[in-house]
Amino acid sequence: MKRDEKAKQLKEWFEKLEKPLMIYAFQIVHDRDEAQDLVQDAFLRFFKQEDPILEPKAWLYKTLRNLSISFLRKNGRLQRTTDEDQLDFLDSINRSVESVLVKNLEKNEAINRVRHGISLLPKEEVQIIQLKFDQQKSYNEISQITGLSVSNVGYKLHHIIKDLSQALKREGFFQ
């Protein structure tokens, strides 16, 4: 892979994973600055890796996990039982913590992106969306509030959601 392509790939993965990786590292080392250094080190290793990386996300998490464990060992914060027991224990805990944290981050990101998309809509469309989803109003109630016919409310709501979905797809939101 050419250096420019590698740099582009690094930037792409950094934008996608920096925050979740920071949380993951912090959960292991309990030190924000050290977590940030470990994440940077993982991305540096990603960039320097000569062999093709087929699963960058998995590779970065595994590398970060190993760097974090090494940091804990080096600083005497990881007691030695057997390496295998520690790795299995940490791996099982971190997998579940990572899964929950990543899902929460992805959910929050999704909510924020949808809210942003809604904020860009015309005022009438925002009102219809808010009435339906925020206030849980029926089509009939929305019709009475907006002065639109019930069928027009359904039509507009369908097209607002469809257009919003297409805009988010163009942004690369749904992949």
PDB file of C-alpha atoms in Angstrom:
ATOM      1  CA  MET A   1       0.000   0.000   0.000  1.00  0.00           C
ATOM      2  CA  LYS A   2       1.318   3.430  -0.912  1.00  0.00           C
ATOM      3  CA  ARG A   3       2.204   5.838   1.864  1.00  0.00           C
ATOM      4  CA  ASP A   4      -0.529   8.323   0.805  1.00  0.00           C
ATOM      5  CA  GLU A   5      -3.154   5.576   0.819  1.00  0.00           C
ATOM      6  CA  LYS A   6      -1.914   4.380   4.202  1.00  0.00           C
ATOM      7  CA  ALA A   7      -2.114   7.934   5.601  1.00  0.00           C
ATOM      8  CA  LYS A   8      -5.654   8.312   4.236  1.00  0.00           C
ATOM      9  CA  GLN A   9      -6.682   4.992   5.781  1.00  0.00           C
ATOM     10  CA  LEU A  10      -5.078   5.999   9.084  1.00  0.00           C
ATOM     11  CA  LYS A  11      -6.988   9.301   9.100  1.00  0.00           C
ATOM     12  CA  GLU A  12     -10.254   7.509   8.333  1.00  0.00           C
ATOM     13  CA  TRP A  13      -9.834   4.994  11.143  1.00  0.00           C
ATOM     14  CA  PHE A  14      -8.588   7.658  13.542  1.00  0.00           C
ATOM     15  CA  GLU A  15     -11.741   9.734  12.969  1.00  0.00           C
ATOM     16  CA  LYS A  16     -13.948   6.672  13.478  1.00  0.00           C
ATOM     17  CA  LEU A  17     -12.208   5.103  16.465  1.00  0.00           C
ATOM     18  CA  GLU A  18     -10.247   7.668  18.441  1.00  0.00           C
ATOM     19  CA  LYS A  19     -12.955   8.285  21.069  1.00  0.00           C
ATOM     20  CA  PRO A  20     -14.031   4.654  21.544  1.00  0.00           C
ATOM     21  CA  LEU A  21     -10.369   3.585  21.771  1.00  0.00           C
ATOM     22  CA  MET A  22      -9.691   6.324  24.338  1.00  0.00           C
ATOM     23  CA  ILE A  23     -12.558   5.052  26.474  1.00  0.00           C
ATOM     24  CA  TYR A  24     -11.354   1.483  26.056  1.00  0.00           C
ATOM     25  CA  ALA A  25      -7.787   2.348  27.111  1.00  0.00           C
ATOM     26  CA  PHE A  26      -8.992   4.502  29.995  1.00  0.00           C
ATOM     27  CA  GLN A  27     -11.086   1.594  31.304  1.00  0.00           C
ATOM     28  CA  ILE A  28      -7.892  -0.450  31.484  1.00  0.00           C
ATOM     29  CA  VAL A  29      -5.282   2.049  32.704  1.00  0.00           C
ATOM     30  CA  HIS A  30      -7.486   4.574  34.574  1.00  0.00           C
ATOM     31  CA  ASP A  31      -5.302   7.483  33.452  1.00  0.00           C
ATOM     32  CA  ARG A  32      -6.572   9.847  30.757  1.00  0.00           C
ATOM     33  CA  ASP A  33      -3.157  11.086  29.579  1.00  0.00           C
ATOM     34  CA  GLU A  34      -1.729   7.588  29.468  1.00  0.00           C
ATOM     35  CA  ALA A  35      -4.809   6.333  27.616  1.00  0.00           C
ATOM     36  CA  GLN A  36      -4.297   9.069  25.023  1.00  0.00           C
ATOM     37  CA  ASP A  37      -0.612   8.142  24.637  1.00  0.00           C
ATOM     38  CA  LEU A  38      -1.492   4.474  24.236  1.00  0.00           C
ATOM     39  CA  VAL A  39      -4.092   5.252  21.568  1.00  0.00           C
ATOM     40  CA  GLN A  40      -1.565   7.379  19.680  1.00  0.00           C
ATOM     41  CA  ASP A  41       0.982   4.569  19.960  1.00  0.00           C
ATOM     42  CA  ALA A  42      -1.552   2.071  18.583  1.00  0.00           C
ATOM     43  CA  PHE A  43      -2.264   4.329  15.586  1.00  0.00           C
ATOM     44  CA  LEU A  44       1.458   4.867  15.046  1.00  0.00           C
ATOM     45  CA  ARG A  45       1.968   1.097  14.955  1.00  0.00           C
ATOM     46  CA  PHE A  46      -1.005   0.828  12.594  1.00  0.00           C
ATOM     47  CA  PHE A  47       0.668   3.305  10.238  1.00  0.00           C
ATOM     48  CA  LYS A  48       4.063   1.570  10.441  1.00  0.00           C
ATOM     49  CA  GLN A  49       2.629  -1.924   9.935  1.00  0.00           C
ATOM     50  CA  GLU A  50       4.071  -3.347   6.720  1.00  0.00           C
ATOM     51  CA  ASP A  51       1.694  -6.268   6.271  1.00  0.00           C
ATOM     52  CA  PRO A  52      -1.854  -5.516   5.117  1.00  0.00           C
ATOM     53  CA  ILE A  53      -4.329  -5.233   7.976  1.00  0.00           C
ATOM     54  CA  LEU A  54      -7.541  -6.979   7.006  1.00  0.00           C
ATOM     55  CA  GLU A  55      -9.577  -5.928  10.055  1.00  0.00           C
ATOM     56  CA  PRO A  56      -8.261  -2.511  11.162  1.00  0.00           C
ATOM     57  CA  LYS A  57     -10.777  -2.050  13.972  1.00  0.00           C
ATOM     58  CA  ALA A  58     -10.024  -5.432  15.547  1.00  0.00           C
ATOM     59  CA  TRP A  59      -6.287  -4.918  15.006  1.00  0.00           C
ATOM     60  CA  LEU A  60      -6.365  -1.518  16.730  1.00  0.00           C
ATOM     61  CA  TYR A  61      -8.356  -2.804  19.712  1.00  0.00           C
ATOM     62  CA  LYS A  62      -6.085  -5.814  20.148  1.00  0.00           C
ATOM     63  CA  THR A  63      -2.940  -3.682  19.833  1.00  0.00           C
ATOM     64  CA  LEU A  64      -4.313  -1.136  22.290  1.00  0.00           C
ATOM     65  CA  ARG A  65      -5.257  -3.898  24.716  1.00  0.00           C
ATOM     66  CA  ASN A  66      -1.748  -5.323  24.574  1.00  0.00           C
ATOM     67  CA  LEU A  67      -0.151  -1.881  24.968  1.00  0.00           C
ATOM     68  CA  SER A  68      -2.391  -1.152  27.952  1.00  0.00           C
ATOM     69  CA  ILE A  69      -1.546  -4.434  29.637  1.00  0.00           C
ATOM     70  CA  SER A  70       2.157  -3.816  29.018  1.00  0.00           C
ATOM     71  CA  PHE A  71       1.808  -0.364  30.561  1.00  0.00           C
ATOM     72  CA  LEU A  72       0.126  -1.816  33.661  1.00  0.00           C
ATOM     73  CA  ARG A  73       2.826  -4.473  34.020  1.00  0.00           C
ATOM     74  CA  LYS A  74       5.621  -1.977  33.551  1.00  0.00           C
ATOM     75  CA  ASN A  75       4.171   0.267  36.238  1.00  0.00           C
ATOM     76  CA  GLY A  76       3.499  -2.560  38.673  1.00  0.00           C
ATOM     77  CA  ARG A  77      -0.247  -2.070  38.498  1.00  0.00           C
ATOM     78  CA  LEU A  78      -0.987  -5.559  37.199  1.00  0.00           C
ATOM     79  CA  GLN A  79      -0.349  -8.360  39.628  1.00  0.00           C
ATOM     80  CA  ARG A  80       1.189 -11.445  38.188  1.00  0.00           C
ATOM     81  CA  THR A  81      -0.764 -14.628  38.544  1.00  0.00           C
ATOM     82  CA  THR A  82      -0.325 -16.319  35.256  1.00  0.00           C
ATOM     83  CA  ASP A  83      -0.184 -14.292  32.093  1.00  0.00           C
ATOM     84  CA  GLU A  84      -2.839 -16.442  30.509  1.00  0.00           C
ATOM     85  CA  ASP A  85      -5.294 -15.970  33.383  1.00  0.00           C
ATOM     86  CA  GLN A  86      -4.782 -12.216  33.385  1.00  0.00           C
ATOM     87  CA  LEU A  87      -5.194 -11.907  29.641  1.00  0.00           C
ATOM     88  CA  ASP A  88      -8.324 -14.058  29.612  1.00  0.00           C
ATOM     89  CA  PHE A  89      -9.826 -12.147  32.528  1.00  0.00           C
ATOM     90  CA  LEU A  90      -9.012  -8.722  31.102  1.00  0.00           C
ATOM     91  CA  ASP A  91     -10.107  -9.767  27.650  1.00  0.00           C
ATOM     92  CA  SER A  92     -13.514 -10.966  28.846  1.00  0.00           C
ATOM     93  CA  ILE A  93     -14.100  -7.846  30.959  1.00  0.00           C
ATOM     94  CA  ASN A  94     -12.833  -5.471  28.315  1.00  0.00           C
ATOM     95  CA  ARG A  95     -14.848  -7.108  25.586  1.00  0.00           C
ATOM     96  CA  SER A  96     -18.074  -6.580  27.510  1.00  0.00           C
ATOM     97  CA  VAL A  97     -17.135  -3.043  28.625  1.00  0.00           C
ATOM     98  CA  GLU A  98     -15.972  -2.169  25.132  1.00  0.00           C
ATOM     99  CA  SER A  99     -19.144  -3.534  23.628  1.00  0.00           C
ATOM    100  CA  VAL A 100     -21.396  -1.478  25.900  1.00  0.00           C
ATOM    101  CA  LEU A 101     -19.310   1.691  25.557  1.00  0.00           C
ATOM    102  CA  VAL A 102     -19.001   1.422  21.796  1.00  0.00           C
ATOM    103  CA  LYS A 103     -22.738   0.775  21.458  1.00  0.00           C
ATOM    104  CA  ASN A 104     -23.501   3.790  23.644  1.00  0.00           C
ATOM    105  CA  LEU A 105     -21.124   6.004  21.676  1.00  0.00           C
ATOM    106  CA  GLU A 106     -22.540   4.792  18.376  1.00  0.00           C
ATOM    107  CA  LYS A 107     -26.096   5.341  19.639  1.00  0.00           C
ATOM    108  CA  ASN A 108     -25.262   8.872  20.844  1.00  0.00           C
ATOM    109  CA  GLU A 109     -23.513   9.650  17.571  1.00  0.00           C
ATOM    110  CA  ALA A 110     -26.532   8.386  15.633  1.00  0.00           C
ATOM    111  CA  ILE A 111     -28.919  10.491  17.714  1.00  0.00           C
ATOM    112  CA  ASN A 112     -26.763  13.596  17.273  1.00  0.00           C
ATOM    113  CA  ARG A 113     -26.442  13.119  13.519  1.00  0.00           C
ATOM    114  CA  VAL A 114     -30.184  12.617  13.125  1.00  0.00           C
ATOM    115  CA  ARG A 115     -30.878  15.696  15.287  1.00  0.00           C
ATOM    116  CA  HIS A 116     -28.467  17.702  13.171  1.00  0.00           C
ATOM    117  CA  GLY A 117     -30.184  16.479  10.000  1.00  0.00           C
ATOM    118  CA  ILE A 118     -33.560  17.464  11.442  1.00  0.00           C
ATOM    119  CA  SER A 119     -32.252  20.902  12.402  1.00  0.00           C
ATOM    120  CA  LEU A 120     -31.482  21.546   8.733  1.00  0.00           C
ATOM    121  CA  LEU A 121     -35.077  20.855   7.652  1.00  0.00           C
ATOM    122  CA  PRO A 122     -37.656  23.586   6.963  1.00  0.00           C
ATOM    123  CA  LYS A 123     -39.574  24.748  10.055  1.00  0.00           C
ATOM    124  CA  GLU A 124     -42.839  23.021   9.048  1.00  0.00           C
ATOM    125  CA  GLU A 125     -41.080  19.666   8.623  1.00  0.00           C
ATOM    126  CA  VAL A 126     -39.280  20.020  11.959  1.00  0.00           C
ATOM    127  CA  GLN A 127     -42.631  20.698  13.622  1.00  0.00           C
ATOM    128  CA  ILE A 128     -44.179  17.562  12.106  1.00  0.00           C
ATOM    129  CA  ILE A 129     -41.217  15.411  13.210  1.00  0.00           C
ATOM    130  CA  GLN A 130     -41.316  16.865  16.734  1.00  0.00           C
ATOM    131  CA  LEU A 131     -45.063  16.364  17.055  1.00  0.00           C
ATOM    132  CA  LYS A 132     -44.839  12.753  15.903  1.00  0.00           C
ATOM    133  CA  PHE A 133     -41.685  11.551  17.651  1.00  0.00           C
ATOM    134  CA  ASP A 134     -41.030  13.915  20.562  1.00  0.00           C
ATOM    135  CA  GLN A 135     -44.639  14.478  21.594  1.00  0.00           C
ATOM    136  CA  GLN A 136     -45.987  11.109  20.356  1.00  0.00           C
ATOM    137  CA  LYS A 137     -48.956  12.742  18.624  1.00  0.00           C
ATOM    138  CA  SER A 138     -51.228  10.790  16.284  1.00  0.00           C
ATOM    139  CA  TYR A 139     -51.688  11.800  12.636  1.00  0.00           C
ATOM    140  CA  ASN A 140     -55.109  13.144  13.587  1.00  0.00           C
ATOM    141  CA  GLU A 141     -53.662  15.307  16.382  1.00  0.00           C
ATOM    142  CA  ILE A 142     -50.868  16.553  14.094  1.00  0.00           C
ATOM    143  CA  SER A 143     -53.513  17.378  11.489  1.00  0.00           C
ATOM    144  CA  GLN A 144     -55.462  19.474  13.997  1.00  0.00           C
ATOM    145  CA  ILE A 145     -52.330  21.316  15.175  1.00  0.00           C
ATOM    146  CA  THR A 146     -50.855  22.033  11.733  1.00  0.00           C
ATOM    147  CA  GLY A 147     -54.041  22.443   9.701  1.00  0.00           C
ATOM    148  CA  LEU A 148     -52.903  19.745   7.252  1.00  0.00           C
ATOM    149  CA  SER A 149     -55.170  16.864   6.282  1.00  0.00           C
ATOM    150  CA  VAL A 150     -54.509  13.530   7.999  1.00  0.00           C
ATOM    151  CA  SER A 151     -53.405  11.956   4.708  1.00  0.00           C
ATOM    152  CA  ASN A 152     -51.116  14.927   4.002  1.00  0.00           C
ATOM    153  CA  VAL A 153     -49.511  14.485   7.446  1.00  0.00           C
ATOM    154  CA  GLY A 154     -48.773  10.840   6.622  1.00  0.00           C
ATOM    155  CA  TYR A 155     -47.454  11.746   3.171  1.00  0.00           C
ATOM    156  CA  LYS A 156     -45.214  14.529   4.477  1.00  0.00           C
ATOM    157  CA  LEU A 157     -43.929  12.436   7.383  1.00  0.00           C
ATOM    158  CA  HIS A 158     -43.065   9.579   5.022  1.00  0.00           C
ATOM    159  CA  HIS A 159     -41.135  11.884   2.679  1.00  0.00           C
ATOM    160  CA  ILE A 160     -39.372  13.755   5.486  1.00  0.00           C
ATOM    161  CA  ILE A 161     -38.087  10.479   6.933  1.00  0.00           C
ATOM    162  CA  LYS A 162     -37.169   9.140   3.490  1.00  0.00           C
ATOM    163  CA  ASP A 163     -35.260  12.327   2.551  1.00  0.00           C
ATOM    164  CA  LEU A 164     -33.520  12.454   5.929  1.00  0.00           C
ATOM    165  CA  SER A 165     -32.499   8.811   5.568  1.00  0.00           C
ATOM    166  CA  GLN A 166     -31.092   9.419   2.081  1.00  0.00           C
ATOM    167  CA  ALA A 167     -29.146  12.466   3.296  1.00  0.00           C
ATOM    168  CA  LEU A 168     -27.631  10.417   6.118  1.00  0.00           C
ATOM    169  CA  LYS A 169     -26.735   7.632   3.684  1.00  0.00           C
ATOM    170  CA  ARG A 170     -24.961  10.137   1.434  1.00  0.00           C
ATOM    171  CA  GLU A 171     -22.939  11.259   4.460  1.00  0.00           C
ATOM    172  CA  GLY A 172     -21.899   7.640   4.935  1.00  0.00           C
ATOM    173  CA  PHE A 173     -23.955   7.248   8.074  1.00  0.00           C
ATOM    174  CA  PHE A 174     -25.551   3.916   7.153  1.00  0.00           C
ATOM    175  CA  GLN A 175     -22.911   1.459   6.008  1.00  0.00           C
TER     176      GLN A 175
END
